Short mmCIF file of C-alpha atoms in Angstrom, two decimals:
data_model
loop_
_atom_site.label_atom_id
_atom_site.label_comp_id
_atom_site.label_asym_id
_atom_site.label_seq_id
_atom_site.Cartn_x
_atom_site.Cartn_y
_atom_site.Cartn_z
CA MET A 1 149.20 73.31 122.49
CA HIS A 2 148.06 73.99 119.54
CA LEU A 3 144.37 72.78 120.38
CA ASN A 4 144.37 74.57 123.38
CA ILE A 5 144.93 77.44 121.28
CA LYS A 6 142.17 77.08 119.09
CA SER A 7 140.08 76.77 121.99
CA LYS A 8 141.37 79.73 123.16
CA THR A 9 140.33 81.21 119.87
CA LYS A 10 137.02 79.83 119.67
CA GLY A 11 135.60 80.52 123.32
CA MET A 12 138.01 84.28 122.71
CA LEU A 13 135.55 84.44 119.50
CA VAL A 14 132.47 83.32 121.18
CA ALA A 15 132.50 85.82 123.64
CA VAL A 16 133.02 89.10 120.87
CA LEU A 17 130.02 87.72 119.60
CA CYS A 18 127.91 87.53 122.62
CA ILE A 19 129.16 90.92 123.21
CA LEU A 20 128.42 92.20 120.19
CA SER A 21 124.58 90.38 120.24
CA LEU A 22 123.97 92.02 123.76
CA SER A 23 125.16 95.40 122.17
CA ILE A 24 122.55 94.89 118.45
CA GLN A 25 120.21 93.84 120.95
CA PHE A 26 119.90 96.90 123.94
CA PHE A 27 120.92 99.37 120.96
CA TYR A 28 116.90 97.62 119.47
CA VAL A 29 115.81 97.47 122.85
CA GLU A 30 116.65 100.93 123.42
CA GLU A 31 115.21 103.14 119.66
CA GLU A 32 112.48 100.04 119.35
CA PRO A 33 109.93 102.48 120.35
CA LYS A 34 110.87 105.34 118.31
CA PHE A 35 109.72 103.32 115.63
CA VAL A 36 107.45 101.58 116.42
CA LYS A 37 105.49 103.79 117.91
CA SER A 38 104.51 105.57 114.70
CA VAL A 39 105.51 102.96 111.91
CA SER A 40 104.12 99.75 113.04
CA ARG A 41 100.29 100.42 111.99
CA PHE A 42 100.87 100.07 108.49
CA LEU A 43 103.19 96.50 109.56
CA ASP A 44 101.01 93.36 109.43
CA SER A 45 101.26 93.06 113.22
CA PRO A 46 98.37 94.80 115.75
CA LEU A 47 98.56 98.34 116.65
CA SER A 48 100.45 99.70 119.00
CA VAL A 49 99.32 103.12 120.86
CA ASN A 50 101.01 106.70 120.63
CA ALA A 51 100.27 110.55 122.03
CA GLY A 52 99.02 111.02 117.77
CA SER A 53 97.03 107.98 117.35
CA VAL A 54 94.66 105.02 119.33
CA ALA A 55 93.54 102.09 116.50
CA ALA A 56 91.75 99.20 117.52
CA ASP A 57 93.25 95.80 115.78
CA ILE A 58 91.35 95.70 112.45
CA THR A 59 92.38 92.72 111.65
CA LYS A 60 90.27 89.55 110.71
CA SER A 61 89.57 86.33 110.63
CA GLU A 62 90.78 84.00 108.27
CA ASP A 63 87.31 83.17 107.44
CA GLU A 64 86.68 87.34 106.91
CA ARG A 65 89.55 88.32 104.37
CA ILE A 66 88.97 88.87 101.39
CA THR A 67 91.27 86.68 99.18
CA CYS A 68 92.22 88.39 94.99
CA ASP A 69 93.54 86.44 92.15
CA VAL A 70 95.22 88.56 89.54
CA LEU A 71 95.44 86.92 86.29
CA ASN A 72 98.07 88.85 83.53
CA LEU A 73 95.94 89.57 79.86
CA ASN A 74 99.54 89.39 77.74
CA ALA A 75 101.41 86.59 79.47
CA GLN A 76 103.28 85.99 76.37
CA SER A 77 103.58 89.74 75.18
CA SER A 78 106.40 91.31 75.42
CA SER A 79 104.17 94.62 75.77
CA GLU A 80 103.06 96.75 77.54
CA THR A 81 100.26 94.29 80.13
CA ASP A 82 96.74 94.10 81.57
CA LEU A 83 95.78 92.51 84.83
CA GLU A 84 92.57 91.25 85.42
CA ILE A 85 91.58 91.30 89.41
CA THR A 86 88.86 88.23 90.92
CA CYS A 87 88.65 89.04 94.46
CA ILE A 88 85.83 87.38 97.00
CA ASP A 89 84.65 88.82 99.74
CA PRO A 90 83.46 86.79 102.16
CA VAL A 91 81.22 89.65 104.04
CA GLY A 92 80.15 91.26 101.48
CA ILE A 93 77.94 94.69 102.19
CA ASP A 94 75.33 94.07 105.73
CA GLY A 95 72.46 97.11 103.85
CA GLN A 96 70.21 98.58 102.28
CA TRP A 97 69.07 101.91 100.82
CA VAL A 98 65.82 102.33 102.98
CA TYR A 99 62.88 104.79 101.17
CA LYS A 100 62.56 108.03 103.60
CA PRO A 101 60.94 110.98 101.22
CA ASP A 102 60.52 112.86 104.50
CA ARG A 103 65.05 112.13 104.95
CA THR A 104 66.91 114.79 106.00
CA PHE A 105 70.29 115.54 104.78
CA PHE A 106 73.25 116.56 106.88
CA SER A 107 75.71 118.40 104.63
CA GLY A 108 73.74 121.36 104.92
CA SER A 109 73.34 124.05 102.15
CA THR A 110 73.33 123.05 98.46
CA CYS A 111 76.15 125.04 96.97
CA CYS A 112 77.49 124.82 93.45
CA GLY A 113 80.13 127.30 91.79
CA TRP A 114 82.99 127.09 90.16
CA ASP A 115 82.20 124.28 86.97
CA GLU A 116 79.50 124.40 84.72
CA PHE A 117 77.93 126.98 85.95
CA PRO A 118 80.26 129.79 87.62
CA THR A 119 76.99 131.98 88.68
CA TRP A 120 75.02 129.12 89.91
CA VAL A 121 74.75 129.21 93.90
CA ARG A 122 72.10 127.88 95.44
CA ASP A 123 71.79 129.68 98.22
CA GLU A 124 74.17 132.97 98.00
CA LYS A 125 73.77 133.13 101.79
CA SER A 126 74.67 130.17 103.05
CA CYS A 127 77.68 130.17 100.03
CA ARG A 128 81.34 130.87 99.95
CA GLN A 129 81.48 133.26 97.02
CA SER A 130 83.38 132.05 94.65
CA MET A 131 86.91 128.74 94.83
CA THR A 132 90.29 130.14 95.69
CA ASN A 133 92.03 126.84 94.31
CA PRO A 134 89.46 124.11 93.56
CA ASP A 135 92.99 121.63 93.31
CA HIS A 136 93.34 122.48 97.37
CA TYR A 137 90.97 123.51 100.09
CA THR A 138 89.42 123.79 103.68
CA GLY A 139 86.52 123.60 104.49
CA GLY A 140 84.62 127.56 104.48
CA GLU A 141 85.09 129.92 106.65
CA GLY A 142 82.84 130.82 109.82
CA GLU A 143 78.86 130.06 108.23
CA PHE A 144 79.60 129.41 104.48
CA TYR A 145 79.01 126.26 102.57
CA GLN A 146 82.18 125.00 101.07
CA GLN A 147 81.03 124.43 97.51
CA MET A 148 80.97 121.26 94.82
CA GLY A 149 82.48 120.19 91.44
CA GLY A 150 81.17 117.29 88.92
CA HIS A 151 78.43 119.63 87.85
CA ALA A 152 76.17 117.84 90.98
CA CYS A 153 74.16 120.88 91.25
CA THR A 154 72.36 120.39 87.64
CA CYS A 155 70.67 116.91 88.82
CA ALA A 156 68.31 119.67 90.76
CA ALA A 157 67.42 121.28 87.68
CA LYS A 158 66.24 117.72 86.01
CA ASP A 159 63.89 117.62 89.45
CA PHE A 160 66.74 114.61 90.69
CA LYS A 161 65.84 114.23 94.66
CA ASP A 162 66.95 111.45 96.83
CA GLU A 163 64.57 109.49 98.80
CA TYR A 164 67.01 107.08 99.85
CA VAL A 165 69.13 106.43 103.49
CA TRP A 166 71.60 104.07 104.56
CA GLU A 167 70.68 101.17 107.19
CA SER A 168 73.25 99.01 107.90
CA PRO A 169 74.01 97.01 111.33
CA MET A 170 77.41 98.22 110.31
CA LEU A 171 76.85 101.33 110.35
CA PRO A 172 74.45 101.78 113.25
CA LYS A 173 73.46 104.98 113.93
CA ASN A 174 70.56 106.56 111.33
CA SER A 175 71.66 110.10 112.82
CA PHE A 176 74.23 112.63 112.19
CA ASP A 177 75.77 114.41 115.22
CA ALA A 178 78.36 116.55 113.84
CA THR A 179 79.01 117.75 117.75
CA GLU A 180 80.37 114.42 118.74
CA THR A 181 81.90 113.82 116.26
CA CYS A 182 83.83 117.38 116.56
CA GLU A 183 84.72 116.25 119.53
CA LYS A 184 85.92 112.92 118.71
CA LEU A 185 88.46 114.77 115.75
CA GLY A 186 89.91 117.31 118.26
CA ASP A 187 92.45 119.33 116.70
CA ARG A 188 93.45 117.53 114.49
CA THR A 189 93.20 117.41 110.19
CA VAL A 190 92.24 115.51 107.69
CA LEU A 191 93.64 115.82 104.54
CA MET A 192 92.02 114.13 101.73
CA ILE A 193 93.95 112.94 98.44
CA GLY A 194 92.32 112.02 95.02
CA ASP A 195 90.38 112.99 91.90
CA SER A 196 87.22 115.25 91.26
CA THR A 197 85.84 111.98 93.38
CA MET A 198 87.39 112.63 95.83
CA GLN A 199 86.66 115.61 96.00
CA GLN A 200 83.33 115.79 96.07
CA THR A 201 83.38 113.66 99.01
CA ALA A 202 85.36 115.95 100.68
CA SER A 203 82.99 118.60 100.74
CA VAL A 204 80.06 116.87 101.87
CA LEU A 205 81.91 116.18 104.57
CA MET A 206 83.25 119.39 105.73
CA ASN A 207 79.42 121.25 104.93
CA SER A 208 78.36 118.43 107.49
CA LEU A 209 80.42 119.42 109.97
CA ILE A 210 79.91 123.03 109.79
CA THR A 211 77.33 124.24 112.53
CA SER A 212 79.47 122.86 114.76
CA LYS A 213 82.90 124.64 113.51
CA CYS A 214 85.65 121.71 112.68
CA GLN A 215 84.64 122.49 109.58
CA ALA A 216 88.16 124.31 108.88
CA GLN A 217 90.07 121.37 109.58
CA ILE A 218 89.61 118.72 106.35
CA LYS A 219 91.64 120.27 103.75
CA PHE A 220 90.87 118.50 99.80
CA GLY A 221 94.24 118.35 97.33
CA LEU A 222 93.91 117.09 94.13
CA SER A 223 96.14 114.57 92.58
CA ASP A 224 94.06 112.03 89.81
CA ASN A 225 97.57 109.37 89.36
CA PHE A 226 98.86 109.50 93.28
CA ILE A 227 102.45 108.78 91.43
CA SER A 228 102.71 109.07 87.22
CA PRO A 229 102.94 112.65 86.81
CA LYS A 230 101.22 111.46 82.34
CA GLY A 231 97.44 113.60 82.62
CA GLU A 232 98.21 114.70 86.67
CA ARG A 233 96.18 117.77 87.33
CA GLY A 234 97.66 117.82 90.31
CA ARG A 235 100.55 117.65 92.88
CA ARG A 236 101.91 113.34 93.46
CA TRP A 237 100.17 111.95 96.45
CA ASP A 238 103.21 112.39 98.67
CA LYS A 239 104.04 116.23 97.23
CA VAL A 240 100.63 117.41 98.16
CA LEU A 241 101.13 115.17 101.95
CA ARG A 242 104.31 116.99 102.17
CA ARG A 243 103.20 120.42 101.09
CA PHE A 244 99.93 120.19 103.61
CA PRO A 245 101.50 118.03 107.02
CA SER A 246 97.75 116.51 108.66
CA ASP A 247 96.87 114.07 110.87
CA ILE A 248 94.97 111.39 109.66
CA VAL A 249 95.05 111.04 106.07
CA ILE A 250 92.59 110.01 103.61
CA LEU A 251 93.17 108.39 100.04
CA ALA A 252 91.82 107.51 97.36
CA VAL A 253 92.84 106.38 93.70
CA GLY A 254 91.20 104.54 90.22
CA ALA A 255 88.54 106.43 87.50
CA HIS A 256 92.25 107.93 86.44
CA LEU A 257 93.95 104.82 86.13
CA GLN A 258 92.72 102.61 82.87
CA ALA A 259 94.67 99.08 83.36
CA GLY A 260 94.85 96.79 86.14
CA ASP A 261 98.10 96.41 85.97
CA THR A 262 98.91 100.99 86.82
CA PHE A 263 95.81 100.26 89.88
CA LYS A 264 97.56 97.46 91.00
CA GLU A 265 100.46 98.79 90.67
CA THR A 266 100.09 102.17 92.42
CA ILE A 267 97.71 100.27 95.36
CA ASP A 268 101.29 98.61 95.92
CA ILE A 269 103.81 101.28 95.72
CA VAL A 270 102.29 104.13 97.68
CA LEU A 271 101.98 101.17 100.43
CA ASP A 272 105.80 100.40 100.38
CA GLU A 273 105.26 104.25 100.32
CA ILE A 274 103.85 104.96 103.38
CA LYS A 275 105.51 101.79 105.91
CA SER A 276 109.02 103.68 104.33
CA MET A 277 107.94 106.89 105.64
CA ALA A 278 110.11 108.12 108.69
CA PRO A 279 108.39 107.93 111.77
CA ASN A 280 106.06 110.40 112.36
CA ASN A 281 102.16 110.91 114.09
CA THR A 282 99.91 110.95 110.69
CA THR A 283 96.73 108.20 110.52
CA PHE A 284 96.63 106.67 106.77
CA VAL A 285 93.27 105.55 106.20
CA PHE A 286 92.26 104.02 101.95
CA LYS A 287 89.06 105.21 100.91
CA THR A 288 87.17 103.05 98.25
CA GLN A 289 85.76 104.31 94.86
CA GLN A 290 83.36 106.48 93.47
CA PRO A 291 81.35 103.80 91.83
CA GLY A 292 80.91 104.81 88.12
CA GLY A 293 77.29 102.98 85.75
CA CYS A 294 74.36 104.57 85.88
CA THR A 295 70.43 103.52 86.46
CA LYS A 296 67.16 104.99 85.84
CA ALA A 297 65.91 104.25 89.60
CA VAL A 298 67.84 102.93 93.21
CA SER A 299 69.11 98.96 91.99
CA PRO A 300 67.43 96.40 94.40
CA LEU A 301 70.89 94.06 93.91
CA ASN A 302 72.68 94.22 97.23
CA PRO A 303 75.77 96.73 96.60
CA ALA A 304 78.32 93.68 95.47
CA ASP A 305 75.92 93.07 92.85
CA ALA A 306 75.23 95.91 91.52
CA ASP A 307 77.14 97.08 89.13
CA ARG A 308 76.93 93.54 87.41
CA ALA A 309 73.20 95.08 86.03
CA TYR A 310 74.56 98.15 84.44
CA ASP A 311 74.94 98.99 81.12
CA TYR A 312 78.23 99.78 80.53
CA ALA A 313 78.34 99.20 76.80
CA ASN A 314 77.35 103.31 76.70
CA TYR A 315 80.41 104.29 77.82
CA LYS A 316 82.77 101.65 77.58
CA SER A 317 85.99 103.72 77.38
CA TYR A 318 85.99 104.44 80.48
CA ASN A 319 86.84 101.32 83.30
CA HIS A 320 83.75 101.83 85.53
CA GLN A 321 83.32 97.84 85.19
CA HIS A 322 86.69 97.12 87.13
CA PHE A 323 86.20 99.43 89.74
CA TYR A 324 84.35 96.43 91.96
CA GLN A 325 86.91 94.12 92.00
CA ARG A 326 89.19 96.99 92.55
CA ASP A 327 87.76 98.05 95.27
CA LEU A 328 87.93 94.61 96.63
CA TYR A 329 91.88 94.53 95.84
CA LEU A 330 92.63 97.43 98.51
CA LEU A 331 90.89 95.58 100.71
CA SER A 332 92.29 93.00 100.92
CA ARG A 333 95.73 94.67 100.88
CA LEU A 334 94.61 96.76 104.01
CA GLN A 335 93.68 93.73 105.79
CA HIS A 336 97.39 92.67 105.41
CA HIS A 337 98.74 96.32 106.32
CA ASN A 338 96.16 96.52 109.51
CA ILE A 339 94.86 100.32 107.46
CA PRO A 340 91.72 101.29 107.94
CA ALA A 341 89.41 101.69 105.52
CA LEU A 342 86.88 104.59 105.09
CA ASP A 343 84.23 101.78 103.12
CA MET A 344 81.33 103.07 100.69
CA ARG A 345 80.27 100.46 99.02
CA MET A 346 77.14 101.28 99.29
CA LEU A 347 77.41 103.98 96.87
CA TYR A 348 76.84 100.77 94.15
CA SER A 349 73.51 100.55 94.58
CA ARG A 350 72.40 104.21 93.30
CA GLY A 351 73.55 104.53 90.18
CA ASP A 352 70.28 106.38 89.42
CA ALA A 353 72.28 109.84 91.51
CA LYS A 354 75.16 109.96 88.85
CA VAL A 355 75.29 113.08 86.91
CA GLY A 356 74.37 112.00 83.90
CA SER A 357 71.27 108.98 85.11
CA MET A 358 68.76 111.72 84.13
CA ASN A 359 69.34 111.26 80.57
CA PHE A 360 71.10 107.95 80.95
CA GLY A 361 70.06 105.66 77.27
CA GLU A 362 69.31 109.00 75.79
CA GLY A 363 72.00 108.84 73.03
CA GLY A 364 73.35 111.82 71.72
CA LYS A 365 76.08 112.79 74.81
CA ARG A 366 78.24 110.90 76.79
CA PRO A 367 76.42 110.51 80.38
CA ASP A 368 78.85 111.46 83.34
CA CYS A 369 78.19 108.38 84.90
CA LEU A 370 80.59 108.39 87.98
CA HIS A 371 80.02 112.02 89.61
CA ILE A 372 77.22 112.41 92.33
CA CYS A 373 73.93 114.47 92.74
CA TYR A 374 74.26 116.90 95.64
CA PRO A 375 72.21 116.49 97.93
CA GLY A 376 72.34 112.93 97.57
CA PRO A 377 74.49 109.68 98.33
CA LEU A 378 77.56 110.60 99.10
CA ASP A 379 75.70 112.31 102.20
CA VAL A 380 76.44 109.56 104.38
CA VAL A 381 80.04 110.31 104.48
CA GLY A 382 79.39 112.25 107.37
CA ARG A 383 78.17 109.10 109.95
CA LEU A 384 81.03 107.30 108.31
CA PHE A 385 83.60 109.60 109.29
CA ASP A 386 81.83 108.98 112.76
CA GLN A 387 82.25 106.05 112.32
CA LEU A 388 86.26 105.85 111.54
CA LEU A 389 87.05 108.19 114.41
CA ASP A 390 85.77 105.01 116.78
CA THR A 391 87.79 103.06 114.42
CA ILE A 392 91.47 105.60 114.53
CA GLY A 393 90.36 106.75 118.02
CA SER A 394 89.56 110.00 119.06
CA ARG A 395 91.45 112.58 120.35
CA SER A 396 90.73 114.14 123.52
CA GLU A 397 90.49 118.59 122.78
CA LYS A 398 91.87 119.50 126.61
CA ASP A 399 94.41 117.47 126.92
CA GLY A 400 96.27 116.06 123.30
CA GLU A 401 95.68 112.51 124.92
CA ALA A 402 94.79 110.31 121.94
CA VAL A 403 91.61 108.31 124.35
CA ALA A 404 89.92 105.14 122.36
CA THR A 405 86.78 105.38 121.59
CA LYS A 406 85.96 102.16 123.29
CA ASN A 407 87.29 103.26 126.85
CA ARG A 408 85.78 107.13 126.37
CA LYS A 409 81.61 105.94 127.20
#
């Protein structure tokens, strides 16, 4: 009798567990689409299609993935530590800067106004005359071009003229059609969050799109450190996003993060925060850093090797010599999370186009070997942004539906 009761009890427990299992399974099946449609693009599984964004599967085969080793430089010390990041990229950067003295710039008029030349606007009829707030702004309204920061226009006063175009099988288009790019963008908005180097990139992109009048859909928001309030001129990155909700968010951080452990921790925390965000239709993208380093001429080396030729001794208090390995670490993490990148590593070969390149090595004031001359090699961002829209998908402005670019042709 005791055995029968035990048997019946066991049977009842099994039945209850089965019912609970079915209930739980039903709950997740019912709720899964609401979560997976919005968040799975941040996970390790292939990207899914939803009404907010269509993204191609950007995963790479194992032999194409970037691998990184992180060495603790002060492993035996209890004080503040730093990390040395060493990565291997089996694919590298395929392309070169080709000399074309008659090249066309897609980003329009040269406009500078708010840094050290507050009254210097190169083309008064085309340029916006005042910057309301350089910490956050959108593309110029109407036919007015947006201004550049980073002292970019000072290069023209030193007779700098960019006569090189980036050509690469990875970026097959050597031309840029703003109308086509605006059609791919549709009615989506883009928020570019970062420091003054991202501000330069944002202004060039805005000005590249002005002929087709979607430049006002691009916004810049200032965040130097992303998560740390120390020395921050703008806001924490997620506060910028909450203030300016957008369909596509492009992030870039690094120049203000001195220590390697700070950079790694920042990237890892931001990726975790993206992953934990409430379901939404935002597509996240990371941009590689704007390289630091000055040279007198375009580097003949591949961008992957060009930074080794920089004379970092002239500004060794900065962290420019770590940028390339940090970019590789970022790209390796993006591959792991299946998040697309705006890869601008071709700029590592353009140490000649920095604001401080014209008087580099002459002594005196420490040169600015971070910000890029305008007009200059940042003009490539329009073509890269167009390619990015092909990667994450285009939205038809007519019906508001997401349409995979590869299926549109």
